Coordinates of C-alpha atoms in Angstrom, one line a residue:
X1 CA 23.3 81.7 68.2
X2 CA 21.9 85.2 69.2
X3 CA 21.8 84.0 72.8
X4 CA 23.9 84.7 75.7
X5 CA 26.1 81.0 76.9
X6 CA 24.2 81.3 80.4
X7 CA 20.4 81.8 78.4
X8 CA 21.4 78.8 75.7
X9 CA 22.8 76.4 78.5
X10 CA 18.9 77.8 80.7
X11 CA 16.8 76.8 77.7
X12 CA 18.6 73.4 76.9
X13 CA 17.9 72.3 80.0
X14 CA 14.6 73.4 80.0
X15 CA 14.3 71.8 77.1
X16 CA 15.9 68.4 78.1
X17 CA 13.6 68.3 81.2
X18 CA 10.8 68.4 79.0
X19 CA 9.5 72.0 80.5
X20 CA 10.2 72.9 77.3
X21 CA 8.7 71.1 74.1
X22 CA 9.6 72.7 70.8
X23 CA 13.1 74.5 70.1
X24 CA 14.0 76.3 66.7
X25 CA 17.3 76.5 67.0
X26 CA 20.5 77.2 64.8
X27 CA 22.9 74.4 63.9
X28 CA 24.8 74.8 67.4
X29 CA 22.9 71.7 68.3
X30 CA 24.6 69.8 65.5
X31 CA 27.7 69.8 67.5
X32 CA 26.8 66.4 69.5
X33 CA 24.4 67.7 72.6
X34 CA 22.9 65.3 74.3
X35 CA 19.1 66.5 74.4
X36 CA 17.7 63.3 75.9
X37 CA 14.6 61.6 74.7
X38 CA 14.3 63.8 71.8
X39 CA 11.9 62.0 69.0
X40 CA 11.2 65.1 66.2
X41 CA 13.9 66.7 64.3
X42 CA 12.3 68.7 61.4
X43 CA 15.1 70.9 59.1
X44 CA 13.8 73.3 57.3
X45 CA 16.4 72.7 54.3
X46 CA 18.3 69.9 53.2
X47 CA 21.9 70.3 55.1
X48 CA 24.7 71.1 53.1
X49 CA 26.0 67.4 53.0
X50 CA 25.9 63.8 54.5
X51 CA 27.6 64.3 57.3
X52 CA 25.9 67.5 58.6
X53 CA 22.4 65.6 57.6
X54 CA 23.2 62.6 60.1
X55 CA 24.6 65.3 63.0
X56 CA 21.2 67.2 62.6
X57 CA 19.4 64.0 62.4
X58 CA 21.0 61.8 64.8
X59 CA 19.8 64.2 68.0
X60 CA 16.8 62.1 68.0
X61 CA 15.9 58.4 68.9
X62 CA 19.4 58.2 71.3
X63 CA 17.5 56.4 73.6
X64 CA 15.7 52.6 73.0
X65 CA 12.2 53.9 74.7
X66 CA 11.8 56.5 71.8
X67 CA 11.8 56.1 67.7
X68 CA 13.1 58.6 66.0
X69 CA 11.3 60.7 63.1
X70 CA 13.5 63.3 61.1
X71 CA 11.3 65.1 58.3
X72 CA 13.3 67.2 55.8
X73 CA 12.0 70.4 53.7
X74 CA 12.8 70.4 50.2
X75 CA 13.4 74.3 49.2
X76 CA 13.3 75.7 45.6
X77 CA 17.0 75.6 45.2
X78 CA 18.9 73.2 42.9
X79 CA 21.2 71.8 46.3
X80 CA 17.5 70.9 47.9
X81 CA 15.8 70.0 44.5
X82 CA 18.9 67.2 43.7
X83 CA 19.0 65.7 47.4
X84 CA 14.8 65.5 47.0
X85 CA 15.2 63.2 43.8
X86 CA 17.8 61.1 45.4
X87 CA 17.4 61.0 49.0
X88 CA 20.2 58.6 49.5
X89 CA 22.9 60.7 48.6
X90 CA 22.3 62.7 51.3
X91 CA 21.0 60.3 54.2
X92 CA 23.4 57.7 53.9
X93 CA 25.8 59.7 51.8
X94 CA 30.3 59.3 51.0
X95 CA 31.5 61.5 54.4
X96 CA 34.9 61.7 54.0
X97 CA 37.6 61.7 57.1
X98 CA 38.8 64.9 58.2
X99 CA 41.9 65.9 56.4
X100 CA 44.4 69.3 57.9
X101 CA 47.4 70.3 55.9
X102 CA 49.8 71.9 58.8
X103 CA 52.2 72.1 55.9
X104 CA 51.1 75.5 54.5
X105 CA 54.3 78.2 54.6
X106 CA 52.0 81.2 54.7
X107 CA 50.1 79.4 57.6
X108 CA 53.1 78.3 59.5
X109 CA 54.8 81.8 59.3
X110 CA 51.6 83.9 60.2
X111 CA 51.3 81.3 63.4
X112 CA 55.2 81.6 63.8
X113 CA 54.8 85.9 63.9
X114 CA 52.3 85.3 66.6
X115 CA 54.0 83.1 68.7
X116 CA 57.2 85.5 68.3
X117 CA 54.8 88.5 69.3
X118 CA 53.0 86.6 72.5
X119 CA 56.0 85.8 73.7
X120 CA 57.7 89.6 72.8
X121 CA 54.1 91.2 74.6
X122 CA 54.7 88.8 78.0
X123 CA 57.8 90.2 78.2
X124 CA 56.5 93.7 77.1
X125 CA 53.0 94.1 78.4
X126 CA 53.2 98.0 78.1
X127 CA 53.1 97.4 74.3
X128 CA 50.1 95.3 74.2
X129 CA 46.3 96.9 73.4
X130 CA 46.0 99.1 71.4
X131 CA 47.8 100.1 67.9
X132 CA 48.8 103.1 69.1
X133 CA 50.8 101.2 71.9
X134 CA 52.7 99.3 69.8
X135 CA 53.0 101.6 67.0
X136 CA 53.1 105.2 68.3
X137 CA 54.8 104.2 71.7
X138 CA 57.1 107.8 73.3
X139 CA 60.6 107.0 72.8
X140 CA 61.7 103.3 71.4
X141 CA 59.0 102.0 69.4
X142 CA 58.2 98.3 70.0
X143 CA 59.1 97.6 66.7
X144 CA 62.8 98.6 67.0
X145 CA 62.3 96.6 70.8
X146 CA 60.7 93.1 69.0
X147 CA 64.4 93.8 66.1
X148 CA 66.1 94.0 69.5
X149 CA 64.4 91.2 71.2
X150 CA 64.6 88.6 68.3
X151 CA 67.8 89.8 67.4
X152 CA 69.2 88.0 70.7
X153 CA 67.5 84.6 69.4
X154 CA 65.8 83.5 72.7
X155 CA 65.8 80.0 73.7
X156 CA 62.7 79.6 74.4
X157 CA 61.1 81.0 71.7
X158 CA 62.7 79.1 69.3
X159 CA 61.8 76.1 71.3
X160 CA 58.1 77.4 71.4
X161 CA 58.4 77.3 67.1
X162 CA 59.9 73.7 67.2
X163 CA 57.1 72.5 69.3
X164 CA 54.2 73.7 66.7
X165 CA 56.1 73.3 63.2
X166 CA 56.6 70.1 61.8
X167 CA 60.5 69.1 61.6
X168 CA 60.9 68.7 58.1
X169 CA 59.8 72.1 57.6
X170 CA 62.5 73.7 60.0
X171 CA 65.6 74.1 57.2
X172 CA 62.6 75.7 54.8
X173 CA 61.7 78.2 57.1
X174 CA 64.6 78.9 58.8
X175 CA 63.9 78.0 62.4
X176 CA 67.0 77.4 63.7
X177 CA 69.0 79.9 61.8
X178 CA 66.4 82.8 62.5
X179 CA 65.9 83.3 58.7
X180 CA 62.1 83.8 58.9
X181 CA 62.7 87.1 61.2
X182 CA 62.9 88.9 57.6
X183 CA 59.4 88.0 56.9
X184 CA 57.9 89.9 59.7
X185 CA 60.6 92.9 59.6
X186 CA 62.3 93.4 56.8
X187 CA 62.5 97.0 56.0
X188 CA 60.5 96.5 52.8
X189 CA 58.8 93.1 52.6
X190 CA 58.6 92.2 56.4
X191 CA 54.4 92.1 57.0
X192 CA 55.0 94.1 60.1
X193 CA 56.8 96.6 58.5
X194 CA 54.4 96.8 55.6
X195 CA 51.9 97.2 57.7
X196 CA 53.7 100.1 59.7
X197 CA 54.2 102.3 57.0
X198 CA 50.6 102.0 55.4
X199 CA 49.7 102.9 59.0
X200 CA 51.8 106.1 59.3
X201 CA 51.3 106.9 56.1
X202 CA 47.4 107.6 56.5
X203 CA 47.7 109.4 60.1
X204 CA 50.1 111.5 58.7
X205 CA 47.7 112.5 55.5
X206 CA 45.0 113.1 58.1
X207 CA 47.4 115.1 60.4
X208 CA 47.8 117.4 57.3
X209 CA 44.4 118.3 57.1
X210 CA 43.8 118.5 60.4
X211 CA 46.4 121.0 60.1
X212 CA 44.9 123.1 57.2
X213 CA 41.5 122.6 58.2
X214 CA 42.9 124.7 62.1
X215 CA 45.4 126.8 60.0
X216 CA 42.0 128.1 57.7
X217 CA 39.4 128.4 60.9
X218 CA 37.7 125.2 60.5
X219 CA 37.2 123.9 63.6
X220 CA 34.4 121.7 63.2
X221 CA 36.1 120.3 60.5
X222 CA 39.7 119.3 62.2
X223 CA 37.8 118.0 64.7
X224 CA 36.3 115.4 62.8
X225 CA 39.7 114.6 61.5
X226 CA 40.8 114.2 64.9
X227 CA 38.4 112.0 66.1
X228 CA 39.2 109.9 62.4
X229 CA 42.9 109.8 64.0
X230 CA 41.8 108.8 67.5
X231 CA 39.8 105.9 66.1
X232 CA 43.2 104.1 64.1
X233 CA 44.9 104.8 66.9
X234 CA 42.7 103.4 69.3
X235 CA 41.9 100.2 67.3
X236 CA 42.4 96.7 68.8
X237 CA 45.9 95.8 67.8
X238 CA 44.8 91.9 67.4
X239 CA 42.3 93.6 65.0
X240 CA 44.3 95.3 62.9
X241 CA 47.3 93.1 63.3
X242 CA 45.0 90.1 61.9
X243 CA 43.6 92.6 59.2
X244 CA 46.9 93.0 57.8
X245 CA 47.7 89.6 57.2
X246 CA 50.8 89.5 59.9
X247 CA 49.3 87.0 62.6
X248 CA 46.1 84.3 61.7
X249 CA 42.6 85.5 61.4
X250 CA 41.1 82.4 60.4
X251 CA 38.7 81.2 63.4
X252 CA 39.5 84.2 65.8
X253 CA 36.8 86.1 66.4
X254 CA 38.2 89.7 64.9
X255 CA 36.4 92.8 63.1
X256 CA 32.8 91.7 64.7
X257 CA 30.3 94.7 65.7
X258 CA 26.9 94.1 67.6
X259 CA 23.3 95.4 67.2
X260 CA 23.1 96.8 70.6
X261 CA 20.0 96.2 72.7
X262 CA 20.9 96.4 75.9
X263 CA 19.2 99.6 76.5
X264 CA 15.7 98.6 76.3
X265 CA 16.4 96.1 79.7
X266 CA 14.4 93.5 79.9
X267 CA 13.6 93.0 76.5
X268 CA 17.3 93.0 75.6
X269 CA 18.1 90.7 78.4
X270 CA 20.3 87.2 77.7
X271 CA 20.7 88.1 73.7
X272 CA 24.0 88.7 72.4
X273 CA 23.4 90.6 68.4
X274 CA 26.8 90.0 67.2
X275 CA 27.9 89.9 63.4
X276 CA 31.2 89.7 61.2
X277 CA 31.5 93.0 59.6
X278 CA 31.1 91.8 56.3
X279 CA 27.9 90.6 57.2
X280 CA 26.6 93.1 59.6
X281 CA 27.0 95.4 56.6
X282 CA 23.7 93.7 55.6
X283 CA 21.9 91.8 58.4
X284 CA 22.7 94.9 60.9
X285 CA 22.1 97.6 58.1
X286 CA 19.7 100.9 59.4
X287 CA 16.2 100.0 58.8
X288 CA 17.1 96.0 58.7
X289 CA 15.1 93.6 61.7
X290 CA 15.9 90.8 63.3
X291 CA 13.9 88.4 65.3
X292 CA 15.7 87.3 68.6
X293 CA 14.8 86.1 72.3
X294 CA 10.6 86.5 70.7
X295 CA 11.1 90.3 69.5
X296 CA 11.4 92.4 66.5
X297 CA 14.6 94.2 66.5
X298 CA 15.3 97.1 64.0
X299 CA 18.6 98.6 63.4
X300 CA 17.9 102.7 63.5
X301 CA 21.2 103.7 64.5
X302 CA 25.0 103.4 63.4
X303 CA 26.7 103.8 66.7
X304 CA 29.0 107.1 67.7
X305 CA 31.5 107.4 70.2
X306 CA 31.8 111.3 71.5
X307 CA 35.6 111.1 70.6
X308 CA 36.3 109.0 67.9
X309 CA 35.0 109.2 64.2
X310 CA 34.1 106.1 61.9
X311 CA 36.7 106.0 58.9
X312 CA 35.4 107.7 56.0
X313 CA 36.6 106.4 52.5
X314 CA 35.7 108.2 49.4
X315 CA 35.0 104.8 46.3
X316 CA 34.4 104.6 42.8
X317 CA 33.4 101.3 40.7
X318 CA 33.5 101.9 37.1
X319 CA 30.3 101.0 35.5
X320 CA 32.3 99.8 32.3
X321 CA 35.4 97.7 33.6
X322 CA 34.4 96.7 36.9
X323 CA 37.2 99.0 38.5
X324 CA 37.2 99.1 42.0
X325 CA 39.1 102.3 44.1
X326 CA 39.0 103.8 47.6
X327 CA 40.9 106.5 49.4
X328 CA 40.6 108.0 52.8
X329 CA 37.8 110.8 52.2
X330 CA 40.5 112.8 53.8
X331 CA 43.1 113.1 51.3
X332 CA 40.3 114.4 48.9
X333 CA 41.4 112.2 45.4
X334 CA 39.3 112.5 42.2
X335 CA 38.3 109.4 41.5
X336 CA 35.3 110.4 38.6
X337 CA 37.8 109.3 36.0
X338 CA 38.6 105.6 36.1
X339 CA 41.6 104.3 35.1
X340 CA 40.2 102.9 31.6
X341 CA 40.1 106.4 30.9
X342 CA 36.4 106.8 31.1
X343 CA 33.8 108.4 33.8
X344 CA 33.2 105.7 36.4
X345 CA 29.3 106.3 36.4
X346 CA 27.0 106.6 39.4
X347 CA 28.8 104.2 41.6
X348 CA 31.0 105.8 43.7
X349 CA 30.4 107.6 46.8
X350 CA 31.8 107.6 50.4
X351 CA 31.0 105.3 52.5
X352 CA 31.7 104.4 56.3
X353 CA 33.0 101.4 58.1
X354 CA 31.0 101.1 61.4
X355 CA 33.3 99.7 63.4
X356 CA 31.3 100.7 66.7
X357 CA 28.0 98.8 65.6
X358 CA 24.5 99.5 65.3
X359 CA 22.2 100.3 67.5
X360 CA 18.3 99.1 67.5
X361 CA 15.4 101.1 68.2
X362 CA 12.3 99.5 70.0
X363 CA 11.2 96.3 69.6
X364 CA 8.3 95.1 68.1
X365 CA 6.2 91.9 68.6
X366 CA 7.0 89.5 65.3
X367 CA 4.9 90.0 62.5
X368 CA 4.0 86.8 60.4
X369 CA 6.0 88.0 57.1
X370 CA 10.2 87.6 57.6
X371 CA 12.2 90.6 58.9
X372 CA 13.0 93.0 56.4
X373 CA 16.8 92.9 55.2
X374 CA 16.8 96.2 53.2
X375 CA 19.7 95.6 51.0
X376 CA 22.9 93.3 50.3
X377 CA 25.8 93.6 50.2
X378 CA 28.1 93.2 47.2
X379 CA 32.0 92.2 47.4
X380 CA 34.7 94.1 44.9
X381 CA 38.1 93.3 44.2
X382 CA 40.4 96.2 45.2
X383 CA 43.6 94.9 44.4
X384 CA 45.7 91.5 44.1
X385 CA 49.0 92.4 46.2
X386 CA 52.2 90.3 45.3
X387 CA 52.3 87.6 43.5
X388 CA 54.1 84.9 45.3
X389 CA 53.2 81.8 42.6
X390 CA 52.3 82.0 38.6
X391 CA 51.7 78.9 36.4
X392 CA 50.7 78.5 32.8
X393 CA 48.3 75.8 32.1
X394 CA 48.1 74.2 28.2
X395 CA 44.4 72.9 28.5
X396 CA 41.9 73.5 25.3
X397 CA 42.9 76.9 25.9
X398 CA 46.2 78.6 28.2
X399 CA 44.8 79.2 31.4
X400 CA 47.3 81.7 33.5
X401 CA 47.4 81.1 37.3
X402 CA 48.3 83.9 39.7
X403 CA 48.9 83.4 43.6
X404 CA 49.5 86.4 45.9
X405 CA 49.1 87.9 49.3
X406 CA 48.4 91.1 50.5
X407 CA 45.1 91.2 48.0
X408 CA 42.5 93.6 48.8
X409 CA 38.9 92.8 48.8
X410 CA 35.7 95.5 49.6
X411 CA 32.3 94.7 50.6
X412 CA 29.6 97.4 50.1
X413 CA 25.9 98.1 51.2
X414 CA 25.3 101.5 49.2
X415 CA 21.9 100.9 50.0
X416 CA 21.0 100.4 45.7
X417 CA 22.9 103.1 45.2
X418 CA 20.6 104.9 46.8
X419 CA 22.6 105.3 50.2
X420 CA 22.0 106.3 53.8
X421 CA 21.0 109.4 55.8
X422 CA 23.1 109.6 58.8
X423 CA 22.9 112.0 61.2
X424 CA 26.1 113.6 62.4
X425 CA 24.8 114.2 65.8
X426 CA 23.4 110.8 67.2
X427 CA 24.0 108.4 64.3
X428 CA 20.2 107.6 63.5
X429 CA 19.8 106.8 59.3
X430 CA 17.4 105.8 57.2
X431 CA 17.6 104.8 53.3
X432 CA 18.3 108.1 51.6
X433 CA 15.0 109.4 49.6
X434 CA 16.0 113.0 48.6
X435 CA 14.4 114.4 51.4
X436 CA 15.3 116.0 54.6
X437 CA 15.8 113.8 57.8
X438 CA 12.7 112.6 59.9
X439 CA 12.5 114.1 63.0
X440 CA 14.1 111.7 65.3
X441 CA 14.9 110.8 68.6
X442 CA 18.7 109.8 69.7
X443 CA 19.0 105.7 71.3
X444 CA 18.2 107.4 74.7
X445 CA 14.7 108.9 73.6
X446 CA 16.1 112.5 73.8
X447 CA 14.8 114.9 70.8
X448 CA 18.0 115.3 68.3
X449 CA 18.1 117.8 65.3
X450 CA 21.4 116.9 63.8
X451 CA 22.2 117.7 60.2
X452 CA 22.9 114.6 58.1
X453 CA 25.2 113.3 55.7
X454 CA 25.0 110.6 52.8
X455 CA 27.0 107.5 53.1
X456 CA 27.2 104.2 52.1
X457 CA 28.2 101.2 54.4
X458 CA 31.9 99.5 53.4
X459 CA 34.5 97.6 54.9
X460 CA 38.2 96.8 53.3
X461 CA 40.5 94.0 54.6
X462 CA 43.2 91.8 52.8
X463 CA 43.6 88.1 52.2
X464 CA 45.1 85.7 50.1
X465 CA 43.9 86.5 46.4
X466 CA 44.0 83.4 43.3
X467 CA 43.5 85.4 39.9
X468 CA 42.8 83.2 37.0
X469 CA 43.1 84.6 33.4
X470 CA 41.8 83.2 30.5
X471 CA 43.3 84.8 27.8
X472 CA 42.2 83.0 24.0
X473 CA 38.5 83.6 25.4
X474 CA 36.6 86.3 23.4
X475 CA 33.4 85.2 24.6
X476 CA 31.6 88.5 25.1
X477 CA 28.1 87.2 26.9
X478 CA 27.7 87.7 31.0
X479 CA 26.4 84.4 31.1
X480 CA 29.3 82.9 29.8
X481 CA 31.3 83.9 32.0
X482 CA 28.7 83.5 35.4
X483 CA 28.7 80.0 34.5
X484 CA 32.3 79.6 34.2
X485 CA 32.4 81.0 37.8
X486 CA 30.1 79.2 39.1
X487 CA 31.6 76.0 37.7
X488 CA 35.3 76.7 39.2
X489 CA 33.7 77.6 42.6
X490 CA 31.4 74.0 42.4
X491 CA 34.3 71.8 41.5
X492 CA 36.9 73.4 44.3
X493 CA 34.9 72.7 46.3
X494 CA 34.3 69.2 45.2
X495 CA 37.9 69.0 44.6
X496 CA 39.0 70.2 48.4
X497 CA 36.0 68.8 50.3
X498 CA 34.8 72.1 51.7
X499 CA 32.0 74.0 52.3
X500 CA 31.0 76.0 49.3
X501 CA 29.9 79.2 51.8
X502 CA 33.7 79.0 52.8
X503 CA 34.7 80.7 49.2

């Protein structure tokens, strides 16, 4: 997985002409390659169910000169500890038959908004790119041209919607009388024009203090701003778009940052260190490794671009209610005082989303002890958006069931609340000790003597948020509760057939 196509597609071949003996390799060879007379598989943890087991498994023995022998290693977890007891449940295990529900609304409309703006953006290129194309465009903005453009019903865009939503869901969503345009632009529920206004609201707080900060003589200062500005602007509009919940992000490769490498040449060459945000925040964080292509990568840098600025948001988690809160470091908001009315503790901060990446210092031969991963990251709810659905339940107890969308969740690496150093200058960090900054070098081995600043590592997007309140419990132990969680999150995912890593 950490391989360029053309290196992976080199080395299976190698492998399946036998130049090659032994491959470690990541599940990607679960998908149905044909590896030839492969006889060995050994996994080094018991698959996640039946059918992955007999994908992993059936690579070898495919042809009648070979026997196949598949050896599987029992970890100290309760998922390997079960399957090592009963090996039949897993080796010739239930595997169910796929099963898609294409009759979900918020599914269908998010796929109907970006049908409606492909087709709007091939008619429109000049609005395509970046957000500040589409939002900050001279003149007409594109979102009075896509009111204009729908307005006139095209044809062939509604024949595009009847071609991917199933018929007996046109009269619900108003396909053919255009009643599903209100969704995307409604003046206040439409997700594009929800989206708009949280989007002019922050640049226009940030052109305020850009505006005090030049007014007052602080230049170094509104230029940070500035370059704070030019990155929202300049943000991928699929990106951001898919952030805010107006088209799908499900699958689509979106709000993904790379350890970059590519610097140290040949050492660097055919790998490909990419990461979802969430969980670059760990895997990527400065002073984390990574073994790939036979090296030792560590992360030493969080990249900078010379004229844009990662977005800076000042948090605050309670330590007594769990409260989570976040505001653009900009717009300078106490948030000591949570909203229970009591101080909010030692966890709070600012912290920075790298949207640019890291960047690795250089490598290292593999040591025989795994690569360090400094510090996880933890996930905080921010807020739950509307609620669309509510149900009461009448069980042993009343169980109350919120739906909603538009929820905001937080991921955070603050390091164990310790943080990171980061240098202003050429992004280089470390864990922060108390200390001044190491003398360092900047990713092109030039000498830098930047000042630094403390931050923690965060990212903020919204989803689709399911609250479940248990009011007649009193129960007042953590354990309780932990194991309450833990059961709901077991049997969805017994009840739905899915992958429990998928909630």
């Amino acid at each position: 997985a950490q391989l360029t196509t053309d290196k992976a597609a080199e080395i299976q071949n190698l492998f399946t002409k036998g130049e090659i003996n032994v491959l470690s390799c990541s599940t990607t060879f679960e998908l149905g390659v044909d590896v030839g007379e492969l006889e060995t598989v050994f996994m080094r943890n018991v698959p996640p169910t039946a059918a992955n087991y007999i994908q992993r498994a059936g690579r070898a023995g495919r042809r009648t000169s070979s026997a196949a022998f598949v050896l599987t290693f029992a970890q100290r977890r309760s998922h390997d500890f079960a399957h090592y007891m009963d090996p039949l449940q897993i080796i010739s295990g239930e595997i169910r038959p796929p099963y898609i529900e294409i009759s979900n609304d918020k599914i269908v409309r998010r796929h109907m908004y970006a049908v409606a703006l492909a087709r709007f953006w091939s008619e429109h290129p000049q609005y395509f790119g970046q957000v500040k194309k589409f939002f900050l465009s001279p003149g007409r903005t594109a979102t009075q041209e896509l009111e204009a453009y729908l307005g006139e019903k095209p044809p062939e865009l509604e024949g595009s919607l009847k071609r991917i939503i199933p018929e007996n869901m046109w009269t619900k969503l108003g396909v053919e009388n255009w009643r599903w345009v209100p969704g995307l632009l409604d003046k206040n529920n439409g997700v594009l024009k929800i989206a708009e206004a949280m989007l002019f609201d922050d640049l226009n707080e940030l052109k305020k203090v850009e505006k005090e900060c030049s007014d007052s003589k602080n230049h170094s200062r509104a230029g940070a701003v500035r370059r704070t500005i030019n990155t929202i602007q300049q943000r991928y509009l699929l990106d951001f778009l898919s952030q805010r919940n107006v088209i799908p992000k499900y699958g689509f490769p979106v709000d993904v940052v790379g350890l970059q490498i590519y610097h140290h040449g040949e050492d660097a060459k055919g790998l490909e260190l990419d990461r979802d945000l969430k969980i670059a925040l760990s895997e990527y964080a400065p002073t984390s490794q990574v073994v790939a292509g036979g090296k030792l990568w560590t992360s030493c840098y969080i990249k900078k671009l010379p004229d844009r600025e990662p977005l800076k948001y000042c948090y605050a988690i309670c330590s007594h209610c769990g409260l989570y809160r976040s505001e653009l470091e900009e717009k300078e908001i106490d948030l000591d005082i949570c909203l229970c009315g009591r101080n909010v503790g030692r966890h709070k901060g600012v912290f920075i989303t790298p949207n640019f990446g890291f960047v690795a210092g250089k490598p290292e031969k593999p040591k025989m002890s795994r690569p360090e991963k400094t510090y996880s990251t933890r996930k905080y709810f921010a807020h739950g958006g509307a609620i669309e659905k509510e149900l009461t339940l009448h069980l042993n107890s009343t169980l109350k069931l919120q739906a909603g969308g538009d929820g905001k969740l937080a991921v955070i690496n603050n390091a164990g609340v310790r943080g990171y150093k980061v240098c202003q200058s050429c992004g280089y960090a470390e864990i922060f000790d108390g200390g001044l900054l190491v003398e360092h070098k900047t990713p092109w081995d030039k000498d830098c003597r930047g000042r630094y600043e403390r931050y923690s590592l965060g990212y903020e997007f919204n989803t689709d948020v399911f609250q479940i309140q248990l009011p007649d419990y009193s129960e007042h132990r953590e354990g309780f509760w932990v194991s309450l969680l833990y059961g709901l999150l077991e049997g969805t995912c017994v009840a739905l057939d899915i992958d429990r890593q998928d909630i």
